mmCIF file of C-alpha atoms and ligand atoms in Angstrom:
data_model
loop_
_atom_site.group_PDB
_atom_site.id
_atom_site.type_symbol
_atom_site.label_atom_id
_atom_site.label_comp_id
_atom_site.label_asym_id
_atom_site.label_seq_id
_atom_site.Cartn_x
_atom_site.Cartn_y
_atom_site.Cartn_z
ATOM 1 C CA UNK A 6 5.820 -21.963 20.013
ATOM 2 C CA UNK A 7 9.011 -20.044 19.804
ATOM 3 C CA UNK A 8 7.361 -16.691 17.701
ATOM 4 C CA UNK A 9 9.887 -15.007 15.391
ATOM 5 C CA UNK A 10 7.931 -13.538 13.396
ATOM 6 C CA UNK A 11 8.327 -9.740 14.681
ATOM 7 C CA UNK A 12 9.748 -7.561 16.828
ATOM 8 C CA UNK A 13 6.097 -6.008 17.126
ATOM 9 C CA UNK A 14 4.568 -9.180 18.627
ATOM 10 C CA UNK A 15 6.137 -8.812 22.306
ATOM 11 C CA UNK A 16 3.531 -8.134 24.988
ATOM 12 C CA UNK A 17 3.854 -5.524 27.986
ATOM 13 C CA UNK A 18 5.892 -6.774 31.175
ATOM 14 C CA UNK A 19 4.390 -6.630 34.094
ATOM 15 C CA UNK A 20 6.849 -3.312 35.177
ATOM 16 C CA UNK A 21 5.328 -2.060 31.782
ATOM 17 C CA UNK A 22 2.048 -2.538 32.698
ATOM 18 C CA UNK A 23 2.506 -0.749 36.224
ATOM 19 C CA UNK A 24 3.597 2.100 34.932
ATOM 20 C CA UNK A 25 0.899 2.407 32.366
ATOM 21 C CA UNK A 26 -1.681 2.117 34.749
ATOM 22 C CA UNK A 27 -0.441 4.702 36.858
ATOM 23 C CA UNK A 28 0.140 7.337 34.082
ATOM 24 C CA UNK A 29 -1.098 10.820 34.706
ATOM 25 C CA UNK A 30 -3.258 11.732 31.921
ATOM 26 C CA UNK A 31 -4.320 14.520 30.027
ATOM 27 C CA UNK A 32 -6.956 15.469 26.809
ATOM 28 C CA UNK A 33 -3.868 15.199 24.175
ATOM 29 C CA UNK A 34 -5.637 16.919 21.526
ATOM 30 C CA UNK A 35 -6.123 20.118 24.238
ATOM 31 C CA UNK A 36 -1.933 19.511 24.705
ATOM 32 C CA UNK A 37 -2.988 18.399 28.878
ATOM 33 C CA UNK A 38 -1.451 15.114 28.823
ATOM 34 C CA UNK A 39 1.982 15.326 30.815
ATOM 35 C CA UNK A 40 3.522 11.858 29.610
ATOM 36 C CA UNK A 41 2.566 12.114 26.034
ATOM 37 C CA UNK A 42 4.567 15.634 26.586
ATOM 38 C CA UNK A 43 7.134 14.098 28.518
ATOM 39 C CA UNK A 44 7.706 11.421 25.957
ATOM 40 C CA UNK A 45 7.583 14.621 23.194
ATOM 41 C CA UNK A 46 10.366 16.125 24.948
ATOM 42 C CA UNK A 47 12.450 13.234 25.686
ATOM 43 C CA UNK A 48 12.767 11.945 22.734
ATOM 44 C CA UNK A 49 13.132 15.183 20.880
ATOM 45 C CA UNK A 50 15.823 15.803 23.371
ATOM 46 C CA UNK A 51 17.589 12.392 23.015
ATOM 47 C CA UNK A 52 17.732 12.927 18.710
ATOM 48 C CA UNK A 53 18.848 16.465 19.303
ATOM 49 C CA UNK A 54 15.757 18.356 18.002
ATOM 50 C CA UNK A 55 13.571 20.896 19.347
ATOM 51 C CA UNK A 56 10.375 19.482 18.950
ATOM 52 C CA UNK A 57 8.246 15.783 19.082
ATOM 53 C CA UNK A 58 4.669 14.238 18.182
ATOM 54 C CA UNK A 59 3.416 10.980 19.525
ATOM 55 C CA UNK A 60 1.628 9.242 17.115
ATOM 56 C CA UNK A 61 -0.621 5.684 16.296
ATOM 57 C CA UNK A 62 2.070 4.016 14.205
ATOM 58 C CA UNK A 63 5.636 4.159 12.434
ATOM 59 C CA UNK A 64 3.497 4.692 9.523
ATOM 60 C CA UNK A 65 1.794 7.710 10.548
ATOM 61 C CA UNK A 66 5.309 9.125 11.575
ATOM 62 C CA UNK A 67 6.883 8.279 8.306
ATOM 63 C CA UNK A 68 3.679 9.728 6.727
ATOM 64 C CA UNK A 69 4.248 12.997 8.359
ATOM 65 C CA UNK A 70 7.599 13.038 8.053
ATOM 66 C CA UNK A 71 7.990 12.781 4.632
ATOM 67 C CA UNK A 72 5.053 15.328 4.097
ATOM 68 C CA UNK A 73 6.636 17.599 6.330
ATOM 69 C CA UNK A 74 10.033 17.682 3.651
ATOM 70 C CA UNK A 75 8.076 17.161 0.403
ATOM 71 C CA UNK A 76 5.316 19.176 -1.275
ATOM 72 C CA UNK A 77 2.558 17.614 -3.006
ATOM 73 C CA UNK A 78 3.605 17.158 -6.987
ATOM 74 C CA UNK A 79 7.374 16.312 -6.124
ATOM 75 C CA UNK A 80 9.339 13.542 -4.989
ATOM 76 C CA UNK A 81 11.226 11.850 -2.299
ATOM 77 C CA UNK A 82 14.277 9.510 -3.130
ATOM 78 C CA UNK A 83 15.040 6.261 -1.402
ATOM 79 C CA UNK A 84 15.859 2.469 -1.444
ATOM 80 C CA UNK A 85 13.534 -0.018 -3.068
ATOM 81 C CA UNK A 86 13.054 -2.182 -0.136
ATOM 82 C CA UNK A 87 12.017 1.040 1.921
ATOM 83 C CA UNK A 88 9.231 0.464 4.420
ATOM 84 C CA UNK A 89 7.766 3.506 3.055
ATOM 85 C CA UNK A 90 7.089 2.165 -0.487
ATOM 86 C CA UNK A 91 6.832 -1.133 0.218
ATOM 87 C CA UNK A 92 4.475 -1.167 3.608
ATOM 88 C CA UNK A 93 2.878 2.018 3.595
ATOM 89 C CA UNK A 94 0.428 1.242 1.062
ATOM 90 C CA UNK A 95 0.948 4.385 -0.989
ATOM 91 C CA UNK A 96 0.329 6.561 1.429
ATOM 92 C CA UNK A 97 2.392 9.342 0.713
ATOM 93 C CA UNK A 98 0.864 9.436 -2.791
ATOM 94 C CA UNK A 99 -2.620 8.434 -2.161
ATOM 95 C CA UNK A 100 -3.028 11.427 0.354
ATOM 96 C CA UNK A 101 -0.227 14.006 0.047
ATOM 97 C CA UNK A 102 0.534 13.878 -3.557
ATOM 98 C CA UNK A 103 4.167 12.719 -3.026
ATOM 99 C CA UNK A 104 5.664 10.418 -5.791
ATOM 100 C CA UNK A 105 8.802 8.773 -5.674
ATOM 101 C CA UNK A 106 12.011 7.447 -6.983
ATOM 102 C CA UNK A 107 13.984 3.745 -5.852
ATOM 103 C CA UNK A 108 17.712 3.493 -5.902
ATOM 104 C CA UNK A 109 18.580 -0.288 -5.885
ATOM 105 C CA UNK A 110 20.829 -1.902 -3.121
ATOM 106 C CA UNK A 111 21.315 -5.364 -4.577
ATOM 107 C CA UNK A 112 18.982 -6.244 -1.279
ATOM 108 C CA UNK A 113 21.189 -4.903 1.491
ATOM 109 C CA UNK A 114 18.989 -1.848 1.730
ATOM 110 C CA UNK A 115 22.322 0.213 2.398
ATOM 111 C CA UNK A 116 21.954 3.997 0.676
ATOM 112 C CA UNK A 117 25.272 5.199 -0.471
ATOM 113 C CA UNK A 118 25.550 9.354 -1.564
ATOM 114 C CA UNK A 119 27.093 8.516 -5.291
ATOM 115 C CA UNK A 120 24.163 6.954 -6.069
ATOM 116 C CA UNK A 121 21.578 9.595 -4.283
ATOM 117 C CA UNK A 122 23.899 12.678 -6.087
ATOM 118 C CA UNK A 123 23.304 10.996 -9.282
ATOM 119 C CA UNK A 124 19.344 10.301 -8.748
ATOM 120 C CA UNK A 125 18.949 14.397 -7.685
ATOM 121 C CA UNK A 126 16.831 15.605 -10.517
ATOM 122 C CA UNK A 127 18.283 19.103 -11.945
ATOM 123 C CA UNK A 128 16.076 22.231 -11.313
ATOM 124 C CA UNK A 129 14.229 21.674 -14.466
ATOM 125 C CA UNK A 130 11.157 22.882 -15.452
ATOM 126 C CA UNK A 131 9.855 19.506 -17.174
ATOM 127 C CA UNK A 132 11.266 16.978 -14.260
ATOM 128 C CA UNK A 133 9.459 16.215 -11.083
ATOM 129 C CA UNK A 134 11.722 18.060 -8.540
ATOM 130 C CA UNK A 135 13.265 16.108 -5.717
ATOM 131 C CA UNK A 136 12.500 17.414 -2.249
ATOM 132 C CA UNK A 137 13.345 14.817 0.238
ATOM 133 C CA UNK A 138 15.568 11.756 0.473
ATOM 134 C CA UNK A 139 14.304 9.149 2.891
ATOM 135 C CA UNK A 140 17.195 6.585 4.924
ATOM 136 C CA UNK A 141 15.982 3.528 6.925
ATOM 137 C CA UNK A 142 18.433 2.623 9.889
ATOM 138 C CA UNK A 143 18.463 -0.094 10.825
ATOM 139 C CA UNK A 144 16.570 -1.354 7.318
ATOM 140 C CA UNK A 145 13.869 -3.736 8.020
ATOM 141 C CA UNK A 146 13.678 -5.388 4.462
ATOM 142 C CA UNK A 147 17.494 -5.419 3.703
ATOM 143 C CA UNK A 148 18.034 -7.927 6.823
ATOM 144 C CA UNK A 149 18.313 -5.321 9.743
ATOM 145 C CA UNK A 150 21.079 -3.925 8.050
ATOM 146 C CA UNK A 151 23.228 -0.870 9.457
ATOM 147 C CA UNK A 152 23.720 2.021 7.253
ATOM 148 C CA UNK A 153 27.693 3.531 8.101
ATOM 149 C CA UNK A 154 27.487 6.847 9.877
ATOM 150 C CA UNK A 155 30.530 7.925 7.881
ATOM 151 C CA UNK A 156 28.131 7.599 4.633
ATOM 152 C CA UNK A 157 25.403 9.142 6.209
ATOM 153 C CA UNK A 158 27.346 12.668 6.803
ATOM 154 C CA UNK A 159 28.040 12.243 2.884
ATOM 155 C CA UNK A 160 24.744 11.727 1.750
ATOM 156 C CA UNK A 161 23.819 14.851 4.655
ATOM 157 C CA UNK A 162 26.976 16.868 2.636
ATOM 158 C CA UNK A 163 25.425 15.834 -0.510
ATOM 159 C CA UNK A 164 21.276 16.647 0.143
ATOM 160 C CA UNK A 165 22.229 19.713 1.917
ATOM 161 C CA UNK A 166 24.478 21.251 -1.444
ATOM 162 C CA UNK A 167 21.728 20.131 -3.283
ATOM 163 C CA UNK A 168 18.688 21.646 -1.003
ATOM 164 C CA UNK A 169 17.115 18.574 -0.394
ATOM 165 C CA UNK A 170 15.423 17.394 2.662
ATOM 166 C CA UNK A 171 16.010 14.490 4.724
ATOM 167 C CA UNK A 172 13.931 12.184 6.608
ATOM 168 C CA UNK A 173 14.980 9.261 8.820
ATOM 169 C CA UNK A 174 13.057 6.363 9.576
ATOM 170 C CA UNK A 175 14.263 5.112 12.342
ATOM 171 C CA UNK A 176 11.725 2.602 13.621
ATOM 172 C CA UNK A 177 14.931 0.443 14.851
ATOM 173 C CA UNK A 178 17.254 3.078 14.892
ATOM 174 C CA UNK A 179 18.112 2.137 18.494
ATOM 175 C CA UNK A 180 19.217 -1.498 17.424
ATOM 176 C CA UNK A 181 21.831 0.375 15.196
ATOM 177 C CA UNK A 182 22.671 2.933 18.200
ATOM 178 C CA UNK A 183 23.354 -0.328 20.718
ATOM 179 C CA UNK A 184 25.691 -1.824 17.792
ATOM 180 C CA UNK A 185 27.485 0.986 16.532
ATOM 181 C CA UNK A 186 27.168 3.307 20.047
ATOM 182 C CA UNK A 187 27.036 6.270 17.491
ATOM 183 C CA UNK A 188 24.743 8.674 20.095
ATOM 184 C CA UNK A 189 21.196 8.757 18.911
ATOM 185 C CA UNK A 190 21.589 12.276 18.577
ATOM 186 C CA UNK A 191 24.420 12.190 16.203
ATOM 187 C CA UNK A 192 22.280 10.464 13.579
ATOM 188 C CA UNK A 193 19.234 12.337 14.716
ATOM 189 C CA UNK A 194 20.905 15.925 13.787
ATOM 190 C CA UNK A 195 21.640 14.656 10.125
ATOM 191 C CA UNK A 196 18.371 14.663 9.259
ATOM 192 C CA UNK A 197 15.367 16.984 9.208
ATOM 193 C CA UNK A 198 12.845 15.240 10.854
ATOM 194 C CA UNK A 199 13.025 11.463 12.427
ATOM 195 C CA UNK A 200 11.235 8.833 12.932
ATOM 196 C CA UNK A 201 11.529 6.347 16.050
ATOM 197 C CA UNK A 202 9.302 3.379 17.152
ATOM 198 C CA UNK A 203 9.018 2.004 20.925
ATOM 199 C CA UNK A 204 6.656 -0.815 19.220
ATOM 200 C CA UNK A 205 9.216 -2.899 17.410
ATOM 201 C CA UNK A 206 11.927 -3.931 19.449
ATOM 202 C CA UNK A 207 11.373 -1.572 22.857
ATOM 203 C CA UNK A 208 8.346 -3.503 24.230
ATOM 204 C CA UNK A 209 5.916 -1.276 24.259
ATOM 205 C CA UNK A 210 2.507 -1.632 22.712
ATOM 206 C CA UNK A 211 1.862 0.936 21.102
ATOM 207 C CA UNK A 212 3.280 4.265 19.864
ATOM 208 C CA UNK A 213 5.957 6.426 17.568
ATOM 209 C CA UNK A 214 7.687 9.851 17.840
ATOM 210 C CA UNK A 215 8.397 11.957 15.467
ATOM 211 C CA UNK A 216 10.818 14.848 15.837
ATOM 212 C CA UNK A 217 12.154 17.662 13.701
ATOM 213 C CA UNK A 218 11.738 21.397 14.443
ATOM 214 C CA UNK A 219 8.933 23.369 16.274
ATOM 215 C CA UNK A 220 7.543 24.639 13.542
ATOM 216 C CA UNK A 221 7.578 21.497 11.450
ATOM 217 C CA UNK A 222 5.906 19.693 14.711
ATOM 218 C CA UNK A 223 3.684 22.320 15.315
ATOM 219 C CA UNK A 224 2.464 21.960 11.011
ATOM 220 C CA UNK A 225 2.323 17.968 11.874
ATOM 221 C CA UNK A 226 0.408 18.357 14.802
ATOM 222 C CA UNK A 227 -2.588 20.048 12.764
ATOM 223 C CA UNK A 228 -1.973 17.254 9.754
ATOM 224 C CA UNK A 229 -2.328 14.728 12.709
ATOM 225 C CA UNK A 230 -5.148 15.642 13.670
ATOM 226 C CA UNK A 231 -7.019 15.326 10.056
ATOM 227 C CA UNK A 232 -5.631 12.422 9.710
ATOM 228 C CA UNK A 233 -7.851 11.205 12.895
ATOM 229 C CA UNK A 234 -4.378 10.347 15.312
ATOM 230 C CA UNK A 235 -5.889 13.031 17.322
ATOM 231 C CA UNK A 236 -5.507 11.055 20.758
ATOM 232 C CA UNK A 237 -7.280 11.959 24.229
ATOM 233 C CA UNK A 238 -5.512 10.526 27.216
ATOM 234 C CA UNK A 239 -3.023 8.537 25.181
ATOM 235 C CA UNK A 240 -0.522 9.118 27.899
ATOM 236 C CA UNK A 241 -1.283 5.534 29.616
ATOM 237 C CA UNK A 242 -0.013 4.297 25.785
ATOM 238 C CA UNK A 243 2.975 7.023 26.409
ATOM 239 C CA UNK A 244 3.623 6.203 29.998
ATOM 240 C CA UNK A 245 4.733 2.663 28.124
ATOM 241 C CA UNK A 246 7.251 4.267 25.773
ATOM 242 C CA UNK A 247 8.652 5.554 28.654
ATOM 243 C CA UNK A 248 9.072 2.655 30.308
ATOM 244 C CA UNK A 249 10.410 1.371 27.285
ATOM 245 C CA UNK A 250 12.655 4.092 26.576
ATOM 246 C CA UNK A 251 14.306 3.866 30.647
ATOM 247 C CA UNK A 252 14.602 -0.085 30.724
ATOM 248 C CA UNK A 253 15.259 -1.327 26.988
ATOM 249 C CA UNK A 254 17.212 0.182 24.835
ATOM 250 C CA UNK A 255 20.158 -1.791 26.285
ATOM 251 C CA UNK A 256 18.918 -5.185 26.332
ATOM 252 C CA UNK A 257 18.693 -4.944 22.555
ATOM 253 C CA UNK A 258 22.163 -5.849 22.287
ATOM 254 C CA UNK A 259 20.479 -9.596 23.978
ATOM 255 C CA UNK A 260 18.690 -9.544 20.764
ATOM 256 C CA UNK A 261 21.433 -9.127 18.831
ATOM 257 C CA UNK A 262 23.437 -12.330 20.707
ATOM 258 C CA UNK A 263 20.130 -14.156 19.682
ATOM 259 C CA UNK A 264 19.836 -13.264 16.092
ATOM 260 C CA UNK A 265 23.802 -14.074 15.971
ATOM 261 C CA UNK A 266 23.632 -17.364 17.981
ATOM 262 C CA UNK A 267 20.359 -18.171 15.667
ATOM 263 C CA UNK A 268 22.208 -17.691 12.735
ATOM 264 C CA UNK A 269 25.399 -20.310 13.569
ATOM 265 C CA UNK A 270 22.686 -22.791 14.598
ATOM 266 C CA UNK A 271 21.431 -22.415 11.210
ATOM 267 C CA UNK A 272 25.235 -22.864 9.645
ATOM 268 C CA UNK A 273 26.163 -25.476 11.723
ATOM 269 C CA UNK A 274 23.306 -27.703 9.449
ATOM 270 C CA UNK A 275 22.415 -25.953 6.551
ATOM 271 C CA UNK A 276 25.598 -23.261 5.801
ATOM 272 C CA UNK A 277 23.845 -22.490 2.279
ATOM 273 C CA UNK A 278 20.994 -21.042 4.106
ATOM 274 C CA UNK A 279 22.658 -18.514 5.638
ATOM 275 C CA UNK A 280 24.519 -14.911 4.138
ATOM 276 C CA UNK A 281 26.547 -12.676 6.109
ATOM 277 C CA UNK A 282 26.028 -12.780 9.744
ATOM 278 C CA UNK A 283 23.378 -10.815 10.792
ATOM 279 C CA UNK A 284 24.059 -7.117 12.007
ATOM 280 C CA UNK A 285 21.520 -6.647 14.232
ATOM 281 C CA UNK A 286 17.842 -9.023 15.144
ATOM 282 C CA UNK A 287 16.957 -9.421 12.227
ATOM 283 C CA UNK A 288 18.149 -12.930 10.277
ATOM 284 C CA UNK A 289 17.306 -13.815 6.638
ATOM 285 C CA UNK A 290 17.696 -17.234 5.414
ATOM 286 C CA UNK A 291 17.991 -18.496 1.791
ATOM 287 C CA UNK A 292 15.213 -21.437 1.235
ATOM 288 C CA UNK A 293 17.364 -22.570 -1.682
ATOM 289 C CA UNK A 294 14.686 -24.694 -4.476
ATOM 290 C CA UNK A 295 11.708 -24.410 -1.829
ATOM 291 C CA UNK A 296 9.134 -22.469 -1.692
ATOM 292 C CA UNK A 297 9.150 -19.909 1.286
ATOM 293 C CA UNK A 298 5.537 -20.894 2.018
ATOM 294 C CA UNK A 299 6.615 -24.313 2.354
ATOM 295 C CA UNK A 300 9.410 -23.889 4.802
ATOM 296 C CA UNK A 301 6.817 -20.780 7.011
ATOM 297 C CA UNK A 302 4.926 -24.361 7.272
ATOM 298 C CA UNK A 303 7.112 -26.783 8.098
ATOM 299 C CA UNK A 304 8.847 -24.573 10.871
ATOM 300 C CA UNK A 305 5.075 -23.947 12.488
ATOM 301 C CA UNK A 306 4.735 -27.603 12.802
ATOM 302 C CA UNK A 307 8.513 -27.434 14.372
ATOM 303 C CA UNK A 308 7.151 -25.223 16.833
ATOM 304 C CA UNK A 309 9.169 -21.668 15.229
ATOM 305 C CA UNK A 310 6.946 -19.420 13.752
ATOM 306 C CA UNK A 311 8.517 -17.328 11.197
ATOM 307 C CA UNK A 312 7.245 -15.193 7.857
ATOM 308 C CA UNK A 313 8.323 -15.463 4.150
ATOM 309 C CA UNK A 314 9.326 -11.766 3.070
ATOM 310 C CA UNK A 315 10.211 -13.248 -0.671
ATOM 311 C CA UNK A 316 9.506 -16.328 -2.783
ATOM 312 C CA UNK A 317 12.622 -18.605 -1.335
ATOM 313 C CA UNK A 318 13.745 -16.033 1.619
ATOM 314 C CA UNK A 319 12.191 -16.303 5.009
ATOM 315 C CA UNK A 320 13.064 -14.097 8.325
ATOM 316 C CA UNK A 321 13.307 -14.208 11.616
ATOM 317 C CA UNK A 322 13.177 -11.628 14.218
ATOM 318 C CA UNK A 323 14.840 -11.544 17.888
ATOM 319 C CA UNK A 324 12.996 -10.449 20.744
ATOM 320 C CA UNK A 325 13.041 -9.438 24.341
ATOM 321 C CA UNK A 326 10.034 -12.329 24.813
ATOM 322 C CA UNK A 327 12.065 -15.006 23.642
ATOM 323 C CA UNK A 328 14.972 -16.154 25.596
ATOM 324 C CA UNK A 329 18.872 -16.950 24.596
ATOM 325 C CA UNK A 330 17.821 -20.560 24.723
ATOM 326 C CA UNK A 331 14.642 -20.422 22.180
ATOM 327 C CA UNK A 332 16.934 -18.605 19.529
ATOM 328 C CA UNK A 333 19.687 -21.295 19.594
ATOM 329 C CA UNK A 334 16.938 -24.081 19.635
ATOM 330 C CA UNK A 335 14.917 -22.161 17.040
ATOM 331 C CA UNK A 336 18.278 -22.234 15.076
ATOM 332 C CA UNK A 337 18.151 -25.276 15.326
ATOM 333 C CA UNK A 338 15.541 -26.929 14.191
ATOM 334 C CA UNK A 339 16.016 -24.016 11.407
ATOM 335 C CA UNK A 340 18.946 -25.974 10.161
ATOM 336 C CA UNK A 341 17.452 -29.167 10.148
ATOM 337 C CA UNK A 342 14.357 -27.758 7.971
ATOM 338 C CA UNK A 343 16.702 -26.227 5.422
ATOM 339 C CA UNK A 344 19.373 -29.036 5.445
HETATM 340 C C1 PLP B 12 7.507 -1.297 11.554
HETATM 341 C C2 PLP B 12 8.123 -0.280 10.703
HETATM 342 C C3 PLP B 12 7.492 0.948 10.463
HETATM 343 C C4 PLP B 12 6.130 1.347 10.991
HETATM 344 O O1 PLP B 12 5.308 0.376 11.334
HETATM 345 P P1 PLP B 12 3.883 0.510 12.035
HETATM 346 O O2 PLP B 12 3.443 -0.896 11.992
HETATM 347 O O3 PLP B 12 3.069 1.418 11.208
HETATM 348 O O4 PLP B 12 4.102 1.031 13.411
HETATM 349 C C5 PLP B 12 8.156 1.861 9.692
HETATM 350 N N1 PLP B 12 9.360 1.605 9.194
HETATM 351 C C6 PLP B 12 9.994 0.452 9.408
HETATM 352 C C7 PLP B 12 11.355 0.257 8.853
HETATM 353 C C8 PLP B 12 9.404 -0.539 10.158
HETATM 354 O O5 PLP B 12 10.049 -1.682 10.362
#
């Protein structure tokens, strides 16, 4: 089975597993556990902020993140097809009282600062004020999509004139730092605090950062806690990130080729299937009159696994488990399918 269903479903290399199992370790919640604070620092370091927080999931980040920019009773802004209000099962609302507001991207998931400046409620008493605006690079619904640094520093200019917070999620942010080679921490410092996975396309198991200021991190630490990501000696988990973080962010750009090589198989037999090339490893293809369901089926059978993310769209997702081979053979018996 060629599995393309994820970037989260690669399993720890062996060098990966090494270096897990010879992690120094510390009780995290006493602050003892050098590589979770190594991996704090690092990445802090690498997105240009003072501080980090190792946490469970992207979802925990983002959940603390946004908290961290919005108070309970007002709002953050952001794209429709943001993880955060489409994944997070209403988090944010259910347990910090956050509500928000969707601009629409026609499905690309790209934010552009027009359309933020224009969704920035007025100091009013009778409106829900907007606290934070929340960007997804790369965005995981809108096809692993790339949002343009040049409109990021405009919707920065524009949330910053305006008072507004910013958060990042930036679960793949390194598959948009390997295209574009802006420097992590020139899209880190746009934003008040950021998110980062090393469980999607980095390899590693388990695990998220999030950074911002020390007194932010120090606040999320605390929330962290009550949430019950309180970790003990979580630094074998960190010791992975690490690993991740020192052998592959690079390779990503392998992924890339794949998605991209994927893709042409696809247009070679079925060019209707297929949109604009894909930006980074993440390729959506058009199931035309069939059911998504259907085709998720027939490609098992094929030997590709893949997942439906709409009624006639499916995806799937390069990783560093599958080779340059499976993704041009995935692509296709792709094509055939959707011929
Ligand atoms: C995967 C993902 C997350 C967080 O996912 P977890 O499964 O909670 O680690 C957040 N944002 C985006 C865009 C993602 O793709």
């Amino acid at each position: 089975m060629i599995d393309l269903r994820s970037d989260t479903i690669t399993k720890p290399s062996d060098g990966m597993r090494a270096a897990m199992a010879a992690a120094e370790v510390g009780d995290d919640v006493y602050q003892e556990d050098p590589t979770i604070a190594e991996l704090e620092a690092r990445t802090a370091d690498l997105l240009g902020h003072e501080a980090g927080l190792f946490v469970p999931s992207g979802t925990m980040s983002n959940l603390l993140g946004v908290w961290l920019n919005v108070p309970r009773g007002q709002e953050i802004l952001c794209d429709e097809l943001a993880h955060i209000v489409r994944a997070e099962h209403g988090s944010h609302a259910n347990l910090h009282g956050i509500t928000s507001r969707t601009w629409s991207s026609g499905g690309t998931g790209l934010a552009s600062a027009a359309v933020i400046e224009a969704l920035i409620a007025p100091p009013a008493g009778f409106l829900v004020q907007t606290a934070g605006v929340e960007i997804e690079n790369t965005h995981n619904f809108g096809g692993g999509t790339i949002q343009p640094y040049d409109e990021l520093v405009r919707i920065n200019q524009v949330c910053r004139g305006a008072g507004v917070n910013m958060h990042l999620d930036g679960a793949r942010l390194w598959n948009a730092h390997v295209v574009t080679g802006v420097a992590m921490r020139d899209y880190g410092t746009l934003f008040d605090t950021v998110s980062v996975c090393y469980s999607k396309g980095l390899g590693a198991p388990v695990g998220s950062v999030l950074v911002s200021n020390r007194a932010n991190i120090d606040r999320a630490r605390l929330q962290r806690k009550s949430l019950g990501g309180g970790m003990r000696q979580a630094g074998i988990l960190a010791a992975g990130c690490l690993y991740a973080l020192d052998h592959n962010v690079d390779r990503l750009a392998d992924d890339h080729a794949g998605a991209a090589a994927l893709a042409e198989a696809v247009r070679d037999r079925a060019p209707q299937a297929v949109g604009d090339a894909p930006q980074t490893n993440i390729v959506v293809l058009s199931t035309g009159a069939r059911a998504s369901g259907e085709v998720v089926a027939a490609a098992q059978q094929s030997g590709v696994a893949i997942s439906g993310v709409g009624p006639h769209t499916v995806r799937a997702v390069t990783h560093l488990d599958v080779t340059a081979d499976d993704c041009r053979q995935a692509g296709e018996i792709l094509g055939k399918l959707l011929a």
